[in-house]
Short mmCIF file of N, CA and C in Angstrom, two decimals:
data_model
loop_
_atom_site.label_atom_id
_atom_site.label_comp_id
_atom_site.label_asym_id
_atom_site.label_seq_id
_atom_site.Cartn_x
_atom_site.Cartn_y
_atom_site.Cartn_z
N UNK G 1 38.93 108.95 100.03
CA UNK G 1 40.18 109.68 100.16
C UNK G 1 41.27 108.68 100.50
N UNK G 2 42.09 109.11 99.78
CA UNK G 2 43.47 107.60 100.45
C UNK G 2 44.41 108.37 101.08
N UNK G 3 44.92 107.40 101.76
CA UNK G 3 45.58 107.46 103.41
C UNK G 3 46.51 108.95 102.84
N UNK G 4 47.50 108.53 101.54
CA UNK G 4 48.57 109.57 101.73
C UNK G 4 47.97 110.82 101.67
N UNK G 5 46.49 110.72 101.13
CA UNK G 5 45.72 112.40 101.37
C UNK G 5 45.53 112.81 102.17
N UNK G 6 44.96 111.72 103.16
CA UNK G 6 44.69 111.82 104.82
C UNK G 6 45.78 112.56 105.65
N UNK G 7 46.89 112.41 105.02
CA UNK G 7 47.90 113.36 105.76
C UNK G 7 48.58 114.74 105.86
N UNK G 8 47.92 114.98 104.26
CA UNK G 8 48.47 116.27 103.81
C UNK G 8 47.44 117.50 104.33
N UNK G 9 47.88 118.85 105.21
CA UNK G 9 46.85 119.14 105.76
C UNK G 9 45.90 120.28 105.03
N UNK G 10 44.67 120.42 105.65
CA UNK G 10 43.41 120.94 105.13
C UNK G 10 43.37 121.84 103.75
N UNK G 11 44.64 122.84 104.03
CA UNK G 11 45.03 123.83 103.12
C UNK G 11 45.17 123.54 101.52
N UNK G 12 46.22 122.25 102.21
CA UNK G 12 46.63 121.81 100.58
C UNK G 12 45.78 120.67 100.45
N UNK G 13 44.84 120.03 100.85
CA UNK G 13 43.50 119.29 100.39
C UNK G 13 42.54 120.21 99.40
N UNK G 14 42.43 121.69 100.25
CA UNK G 14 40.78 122.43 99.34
C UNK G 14 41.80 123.16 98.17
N UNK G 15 43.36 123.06 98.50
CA UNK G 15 43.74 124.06 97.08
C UNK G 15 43.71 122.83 96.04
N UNK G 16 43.79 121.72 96.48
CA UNK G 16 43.78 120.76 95.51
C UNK G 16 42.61 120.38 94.68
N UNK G 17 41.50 120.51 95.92
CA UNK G 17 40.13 120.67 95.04
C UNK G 17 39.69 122.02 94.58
N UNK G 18 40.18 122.83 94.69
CA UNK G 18 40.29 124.00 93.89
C UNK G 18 40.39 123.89 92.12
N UNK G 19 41.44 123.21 92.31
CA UNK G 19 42.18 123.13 91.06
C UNK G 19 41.46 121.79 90.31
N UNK G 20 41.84 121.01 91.20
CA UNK G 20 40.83 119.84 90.50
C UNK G 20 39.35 120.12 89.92
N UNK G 21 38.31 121.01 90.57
CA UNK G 21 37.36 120.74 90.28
C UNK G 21 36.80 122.06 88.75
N UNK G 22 38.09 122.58 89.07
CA UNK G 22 37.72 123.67 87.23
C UNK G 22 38.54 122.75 86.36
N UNK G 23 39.56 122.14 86.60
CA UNK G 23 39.81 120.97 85.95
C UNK G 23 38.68 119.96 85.05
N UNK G 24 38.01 119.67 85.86
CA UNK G 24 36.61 119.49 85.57
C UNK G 24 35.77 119.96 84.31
N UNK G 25 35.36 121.38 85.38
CA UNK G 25 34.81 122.09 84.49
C UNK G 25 35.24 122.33 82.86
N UNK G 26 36.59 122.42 82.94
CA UNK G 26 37.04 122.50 81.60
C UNK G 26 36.51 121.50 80.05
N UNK G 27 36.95 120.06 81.04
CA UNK G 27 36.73 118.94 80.31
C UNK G 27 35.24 118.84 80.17
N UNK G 28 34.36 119.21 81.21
CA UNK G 28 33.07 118.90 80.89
C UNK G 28 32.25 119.84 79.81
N UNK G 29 32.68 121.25 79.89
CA UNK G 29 32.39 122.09 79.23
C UNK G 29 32.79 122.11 77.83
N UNK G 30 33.97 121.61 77.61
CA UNK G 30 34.32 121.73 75.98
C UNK G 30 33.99 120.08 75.80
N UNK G 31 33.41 120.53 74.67
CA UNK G 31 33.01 119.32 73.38
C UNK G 31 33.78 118.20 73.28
N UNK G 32 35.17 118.51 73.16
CA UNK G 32 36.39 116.96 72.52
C UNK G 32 36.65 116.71 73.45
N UNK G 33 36.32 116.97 75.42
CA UNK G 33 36.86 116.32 76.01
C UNK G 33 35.53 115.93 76.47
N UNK G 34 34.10 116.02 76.61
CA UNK G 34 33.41 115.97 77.51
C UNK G 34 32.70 114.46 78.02
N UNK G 35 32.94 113.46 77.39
CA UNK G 35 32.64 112.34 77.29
C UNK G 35 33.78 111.90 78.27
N UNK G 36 35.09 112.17 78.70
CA UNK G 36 35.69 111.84 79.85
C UNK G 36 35.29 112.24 81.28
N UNK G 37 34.33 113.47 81.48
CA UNK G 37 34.71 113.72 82.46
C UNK G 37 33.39 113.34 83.21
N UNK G 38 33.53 113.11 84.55
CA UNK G 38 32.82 112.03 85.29
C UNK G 38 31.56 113.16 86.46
N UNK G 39 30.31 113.37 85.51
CA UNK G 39 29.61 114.31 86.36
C UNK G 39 29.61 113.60 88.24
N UNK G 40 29.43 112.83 88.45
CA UNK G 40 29.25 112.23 89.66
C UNK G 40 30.35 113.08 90.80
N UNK G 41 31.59 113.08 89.94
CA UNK G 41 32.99 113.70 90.98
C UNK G 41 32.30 115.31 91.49
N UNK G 42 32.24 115.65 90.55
CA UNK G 42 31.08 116.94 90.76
C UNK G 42 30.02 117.03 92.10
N UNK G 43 29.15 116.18 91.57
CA UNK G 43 28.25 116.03 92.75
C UNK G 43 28.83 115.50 94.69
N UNK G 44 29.57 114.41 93.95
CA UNK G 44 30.25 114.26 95.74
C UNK G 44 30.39 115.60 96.12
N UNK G 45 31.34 116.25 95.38
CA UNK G 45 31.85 117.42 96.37
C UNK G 45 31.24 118.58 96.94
N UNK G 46 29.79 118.68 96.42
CA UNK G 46 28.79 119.55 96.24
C UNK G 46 28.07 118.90 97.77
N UNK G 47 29.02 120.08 99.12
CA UNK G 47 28.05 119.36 99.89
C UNK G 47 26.59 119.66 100.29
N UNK G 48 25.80 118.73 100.69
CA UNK G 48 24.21 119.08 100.90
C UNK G 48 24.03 120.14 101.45
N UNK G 49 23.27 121.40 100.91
CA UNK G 49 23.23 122.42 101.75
C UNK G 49 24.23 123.82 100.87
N UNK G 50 25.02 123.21 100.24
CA UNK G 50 26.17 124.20 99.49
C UNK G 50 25.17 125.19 98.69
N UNK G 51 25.77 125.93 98.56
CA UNK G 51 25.13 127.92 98.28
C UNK G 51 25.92 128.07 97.65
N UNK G 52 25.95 129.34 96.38
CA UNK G 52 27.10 129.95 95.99
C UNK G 52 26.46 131.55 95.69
N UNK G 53 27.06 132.01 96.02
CA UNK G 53 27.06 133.75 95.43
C UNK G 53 27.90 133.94 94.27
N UNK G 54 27.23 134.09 93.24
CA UNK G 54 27.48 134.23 92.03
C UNK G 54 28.17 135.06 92.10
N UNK G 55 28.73 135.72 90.50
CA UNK G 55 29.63 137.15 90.11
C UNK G 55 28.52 137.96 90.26
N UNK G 56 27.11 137.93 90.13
CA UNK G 56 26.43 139.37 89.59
C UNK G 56 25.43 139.39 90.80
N UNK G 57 25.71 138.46 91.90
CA UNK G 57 24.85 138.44 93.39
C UNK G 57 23.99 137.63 93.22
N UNK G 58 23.66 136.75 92.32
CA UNK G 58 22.67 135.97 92.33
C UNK G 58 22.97 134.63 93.63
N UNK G 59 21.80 134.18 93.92
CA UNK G 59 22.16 133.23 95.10
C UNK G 59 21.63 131.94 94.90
N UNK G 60 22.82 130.77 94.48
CA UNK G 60 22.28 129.55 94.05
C UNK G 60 22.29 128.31 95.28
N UNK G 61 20.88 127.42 94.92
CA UNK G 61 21.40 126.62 95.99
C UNK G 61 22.29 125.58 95.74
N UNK G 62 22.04 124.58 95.79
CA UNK G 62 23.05 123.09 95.28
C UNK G 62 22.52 122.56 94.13
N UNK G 63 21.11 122.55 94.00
CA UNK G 63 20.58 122.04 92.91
C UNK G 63 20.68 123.18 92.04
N UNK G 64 20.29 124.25 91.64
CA UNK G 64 21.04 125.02 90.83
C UNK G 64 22.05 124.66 90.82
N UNK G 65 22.98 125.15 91.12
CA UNK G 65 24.40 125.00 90.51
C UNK G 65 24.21 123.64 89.82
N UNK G 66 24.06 122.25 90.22
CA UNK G 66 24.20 121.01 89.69
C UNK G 66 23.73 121.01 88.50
N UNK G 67 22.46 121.48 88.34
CA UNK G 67 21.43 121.60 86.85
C UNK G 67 21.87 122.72 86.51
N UNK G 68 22.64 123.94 86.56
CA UNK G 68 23.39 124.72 85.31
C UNK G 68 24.60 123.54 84.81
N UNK G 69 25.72 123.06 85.85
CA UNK G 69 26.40 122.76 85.46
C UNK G 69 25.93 121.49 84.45
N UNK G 70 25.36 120.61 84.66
CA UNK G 70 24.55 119.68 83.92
C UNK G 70 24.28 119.89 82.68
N UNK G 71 23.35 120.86 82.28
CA UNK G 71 23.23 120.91 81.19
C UNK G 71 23.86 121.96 79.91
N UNK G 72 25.22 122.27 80.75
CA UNK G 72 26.06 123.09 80.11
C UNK G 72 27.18 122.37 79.85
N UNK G 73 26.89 120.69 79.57
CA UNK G 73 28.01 119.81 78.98
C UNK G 73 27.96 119.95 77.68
N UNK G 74 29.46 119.86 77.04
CA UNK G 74 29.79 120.21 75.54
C UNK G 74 29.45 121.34 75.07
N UNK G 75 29.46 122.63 75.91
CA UNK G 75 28.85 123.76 74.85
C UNK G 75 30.04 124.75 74.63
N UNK G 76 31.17 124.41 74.63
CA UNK G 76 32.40 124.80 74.01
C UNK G 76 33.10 124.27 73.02
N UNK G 77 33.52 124.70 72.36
CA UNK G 77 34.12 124.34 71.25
C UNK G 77 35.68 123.98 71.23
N UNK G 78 36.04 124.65 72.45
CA UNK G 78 37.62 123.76 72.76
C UNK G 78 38.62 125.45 72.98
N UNK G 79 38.16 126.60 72.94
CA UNK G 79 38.57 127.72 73.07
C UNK G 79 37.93 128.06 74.41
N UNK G 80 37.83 127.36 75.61
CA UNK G 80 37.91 127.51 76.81
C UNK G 80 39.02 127.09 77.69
N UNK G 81 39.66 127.85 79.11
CA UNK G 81 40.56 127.85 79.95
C UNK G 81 40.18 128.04 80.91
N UNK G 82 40.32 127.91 82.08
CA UNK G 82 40.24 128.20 83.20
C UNK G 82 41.89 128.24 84.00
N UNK G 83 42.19 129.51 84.51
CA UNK G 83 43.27 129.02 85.52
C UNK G 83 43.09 129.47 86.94
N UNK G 84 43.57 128.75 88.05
CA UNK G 84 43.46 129.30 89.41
C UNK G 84 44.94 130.10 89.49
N UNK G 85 45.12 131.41 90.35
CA UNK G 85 45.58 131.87 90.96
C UNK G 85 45.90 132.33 92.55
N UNK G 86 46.78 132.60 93.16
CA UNK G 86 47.12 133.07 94.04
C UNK G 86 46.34 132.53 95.07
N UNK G 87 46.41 130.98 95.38
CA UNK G 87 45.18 130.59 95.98
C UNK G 87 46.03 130.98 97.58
N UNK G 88 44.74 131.41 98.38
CA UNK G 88 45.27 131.45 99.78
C UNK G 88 44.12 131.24 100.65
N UNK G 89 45.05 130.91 101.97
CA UNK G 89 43.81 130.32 103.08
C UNK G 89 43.31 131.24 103.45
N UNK G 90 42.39 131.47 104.53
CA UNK G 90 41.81 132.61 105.14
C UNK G 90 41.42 132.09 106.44
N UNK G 91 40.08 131.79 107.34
CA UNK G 91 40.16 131.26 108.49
C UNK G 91 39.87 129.85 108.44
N UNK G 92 40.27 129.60 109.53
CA UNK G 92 40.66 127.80 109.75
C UNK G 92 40.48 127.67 111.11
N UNK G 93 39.86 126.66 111.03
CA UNK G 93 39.21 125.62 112.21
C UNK G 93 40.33 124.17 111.89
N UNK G 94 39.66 123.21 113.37
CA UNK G 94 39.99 121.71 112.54
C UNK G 94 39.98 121.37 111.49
N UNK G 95 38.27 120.99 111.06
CA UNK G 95 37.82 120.62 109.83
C UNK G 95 36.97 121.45 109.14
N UNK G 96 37.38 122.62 109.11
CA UNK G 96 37.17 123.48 108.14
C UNK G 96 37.56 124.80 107.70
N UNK G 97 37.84 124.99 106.55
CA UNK G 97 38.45 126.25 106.32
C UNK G 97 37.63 127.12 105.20
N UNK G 98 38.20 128.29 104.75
CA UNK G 98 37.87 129.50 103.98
C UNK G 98 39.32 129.46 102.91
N UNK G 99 39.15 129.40 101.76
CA UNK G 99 40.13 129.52 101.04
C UNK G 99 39.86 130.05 99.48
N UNK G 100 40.87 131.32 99.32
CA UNK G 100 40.69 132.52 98.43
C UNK G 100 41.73 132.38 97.63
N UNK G 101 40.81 132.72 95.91
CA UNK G 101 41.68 132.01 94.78
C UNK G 101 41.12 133.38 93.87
N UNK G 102 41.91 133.27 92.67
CA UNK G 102 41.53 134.10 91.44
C UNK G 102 41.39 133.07 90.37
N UNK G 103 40.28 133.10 89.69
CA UNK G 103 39.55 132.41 88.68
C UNK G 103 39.37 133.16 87.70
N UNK G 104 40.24 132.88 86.75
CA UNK G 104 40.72 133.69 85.31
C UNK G 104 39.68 132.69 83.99
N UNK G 105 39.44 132.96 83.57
CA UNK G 105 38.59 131.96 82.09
C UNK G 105 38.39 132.72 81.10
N UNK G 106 39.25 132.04 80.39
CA UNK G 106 39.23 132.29 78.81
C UNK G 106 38.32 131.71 78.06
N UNK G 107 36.99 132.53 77.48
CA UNK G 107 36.23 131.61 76.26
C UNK G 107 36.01 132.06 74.81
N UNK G 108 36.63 131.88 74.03
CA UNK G 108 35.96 132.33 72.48
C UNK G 108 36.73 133.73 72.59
N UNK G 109 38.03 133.74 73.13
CA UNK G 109 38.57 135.20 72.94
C UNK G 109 38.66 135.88 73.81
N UNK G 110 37.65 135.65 74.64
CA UNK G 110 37.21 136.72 75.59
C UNK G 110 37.73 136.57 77.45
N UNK G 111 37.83 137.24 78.22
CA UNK G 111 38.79 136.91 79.37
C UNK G 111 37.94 137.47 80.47
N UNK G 112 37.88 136.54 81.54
CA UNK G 112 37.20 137.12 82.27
C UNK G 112 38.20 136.53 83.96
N UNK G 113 37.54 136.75 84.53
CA UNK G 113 38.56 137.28 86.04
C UNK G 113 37.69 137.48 87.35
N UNK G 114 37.40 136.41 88.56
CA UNK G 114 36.93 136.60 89.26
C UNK G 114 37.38 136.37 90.64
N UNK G 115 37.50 136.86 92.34
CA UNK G 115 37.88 136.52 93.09
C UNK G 115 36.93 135.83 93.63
N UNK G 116 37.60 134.67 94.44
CA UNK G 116 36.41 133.87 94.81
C UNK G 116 36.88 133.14 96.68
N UNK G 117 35.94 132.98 97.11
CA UNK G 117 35.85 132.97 98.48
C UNK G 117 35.49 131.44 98.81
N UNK G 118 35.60 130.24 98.90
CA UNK G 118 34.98 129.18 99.21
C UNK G 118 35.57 128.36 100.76
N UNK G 119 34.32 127.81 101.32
CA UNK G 119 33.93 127.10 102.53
C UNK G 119 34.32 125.98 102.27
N UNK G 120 34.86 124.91 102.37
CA UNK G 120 34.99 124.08 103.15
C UNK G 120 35.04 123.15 104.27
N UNK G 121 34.55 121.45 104.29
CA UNK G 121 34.91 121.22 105.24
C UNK G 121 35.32 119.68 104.98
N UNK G 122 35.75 119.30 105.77
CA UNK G 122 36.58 117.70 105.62
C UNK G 122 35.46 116.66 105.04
N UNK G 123 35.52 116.02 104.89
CA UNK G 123 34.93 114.86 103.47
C UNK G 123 35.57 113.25 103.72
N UNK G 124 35.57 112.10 103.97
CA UNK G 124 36.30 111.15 103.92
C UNK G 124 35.90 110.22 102.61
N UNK G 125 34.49 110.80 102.24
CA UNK G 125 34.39 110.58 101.06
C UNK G 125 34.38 111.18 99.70
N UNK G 126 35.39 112.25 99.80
CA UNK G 126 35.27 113.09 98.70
C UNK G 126 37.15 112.95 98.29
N UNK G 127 37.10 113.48 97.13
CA UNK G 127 38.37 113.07 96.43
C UNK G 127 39.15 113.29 97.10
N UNK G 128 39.67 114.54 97.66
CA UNK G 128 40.78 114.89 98.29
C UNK G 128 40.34 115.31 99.79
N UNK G 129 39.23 114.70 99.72
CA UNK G 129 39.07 115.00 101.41
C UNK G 129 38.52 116.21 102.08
N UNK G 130 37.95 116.95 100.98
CA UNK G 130 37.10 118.01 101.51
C UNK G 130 35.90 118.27 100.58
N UNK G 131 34.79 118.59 100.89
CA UNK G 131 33.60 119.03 100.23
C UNK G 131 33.66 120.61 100.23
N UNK G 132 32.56 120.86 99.20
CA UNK G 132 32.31 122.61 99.00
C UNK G 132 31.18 122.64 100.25
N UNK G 133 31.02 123.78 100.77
CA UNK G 133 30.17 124.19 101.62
C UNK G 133 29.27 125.29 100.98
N UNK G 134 29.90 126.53 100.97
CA UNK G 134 29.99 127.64 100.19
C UNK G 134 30.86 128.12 99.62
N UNK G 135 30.23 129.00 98.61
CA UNK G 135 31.28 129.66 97.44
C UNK G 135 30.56 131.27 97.21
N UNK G 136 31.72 132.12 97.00
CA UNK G 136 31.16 133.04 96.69
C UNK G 136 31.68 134.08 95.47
N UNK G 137 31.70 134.28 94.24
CA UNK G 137 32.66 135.01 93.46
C UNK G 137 32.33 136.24 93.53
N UNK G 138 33.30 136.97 92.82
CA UNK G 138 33.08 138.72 92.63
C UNK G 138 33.95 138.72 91.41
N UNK G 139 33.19 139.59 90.58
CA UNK G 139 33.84 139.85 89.49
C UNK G 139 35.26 141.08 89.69
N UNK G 140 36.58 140.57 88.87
CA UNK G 140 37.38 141.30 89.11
C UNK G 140 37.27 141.91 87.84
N UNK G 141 36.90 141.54 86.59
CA UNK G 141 37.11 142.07 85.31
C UNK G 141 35.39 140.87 84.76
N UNK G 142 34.56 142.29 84.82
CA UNK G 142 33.53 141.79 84.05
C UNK G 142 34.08 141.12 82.41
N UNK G 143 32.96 139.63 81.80
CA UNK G 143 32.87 139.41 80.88
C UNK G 143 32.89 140.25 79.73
N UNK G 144 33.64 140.43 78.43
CA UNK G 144 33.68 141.41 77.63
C UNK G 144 32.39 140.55 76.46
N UNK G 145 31.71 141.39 76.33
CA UNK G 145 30.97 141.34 75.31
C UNK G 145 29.42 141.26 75.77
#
């Protein structure tokens, strides 16, 4: 993490990895970009122990998530989006917070929409200075099709 990150506080660190890390996803997932994007950044932030509650309740640990995301490089064709919305904090400690976003993704036409809940906590080795802890989505608008 570099110093000028070190200063900016917790909030706007995890909205940054918010955004950064479907950023990610984007590039890794579609085909013409996926050879840029750097699985490793992924894994830092994935801290040991991280959980996620899926859209449909399923309960992943860290290695799940890592090995879906893994082997779901290039399987878009370039008609994928992701955008964050309305990101906001929720409870906060020192070094760690709760911060609530809307996760919109567009693939092949189709639109989907989820609210999502994620843990955090401070990181000195992670990009912007915070790791995932937990995550949890809920579908706001099931997948069409």
């Amino acid at each position: 993490m570099s110093a000028a990150m070190e200063k900016l506080s917790l909030f706007t660190r995890a909205s940054a990895e918010v955004v950064d890390l479907h950023r990610f996803f984007v590039d890794w997932f579609v085909a013409g970009s996926a050879d840029r994007a750097d699985f490793s950044r992924f894994e830092r932030v994935m801290a040991e122990g991280f959980q996620m509650v899926a859209p449909d309740g399923q309960i992943l640990d860290r290695d799940a998530v890592l090995d879906h995301v893994r082997v779901s490089r290039a399987t878009c064709d370039g008609d994928f989006t992701i955008s964050i919305e309305d990101i906001r904090a929720g409870w906060q400690i020192e070094d760690a917070i709760v911060v609530c976003y809307v996760e919109t993704q567009q693939r092949d036409g189709k639109h989907s929409r989820r609210r999502s809940s994620a843990v955090f906590t401070t990181s000195s080795s992670a990009p912007n200075g915070v790791e995932w802890r937990h995550l949890h989505e809920t579908w706001l608008q099931v997948p069409e099709g």
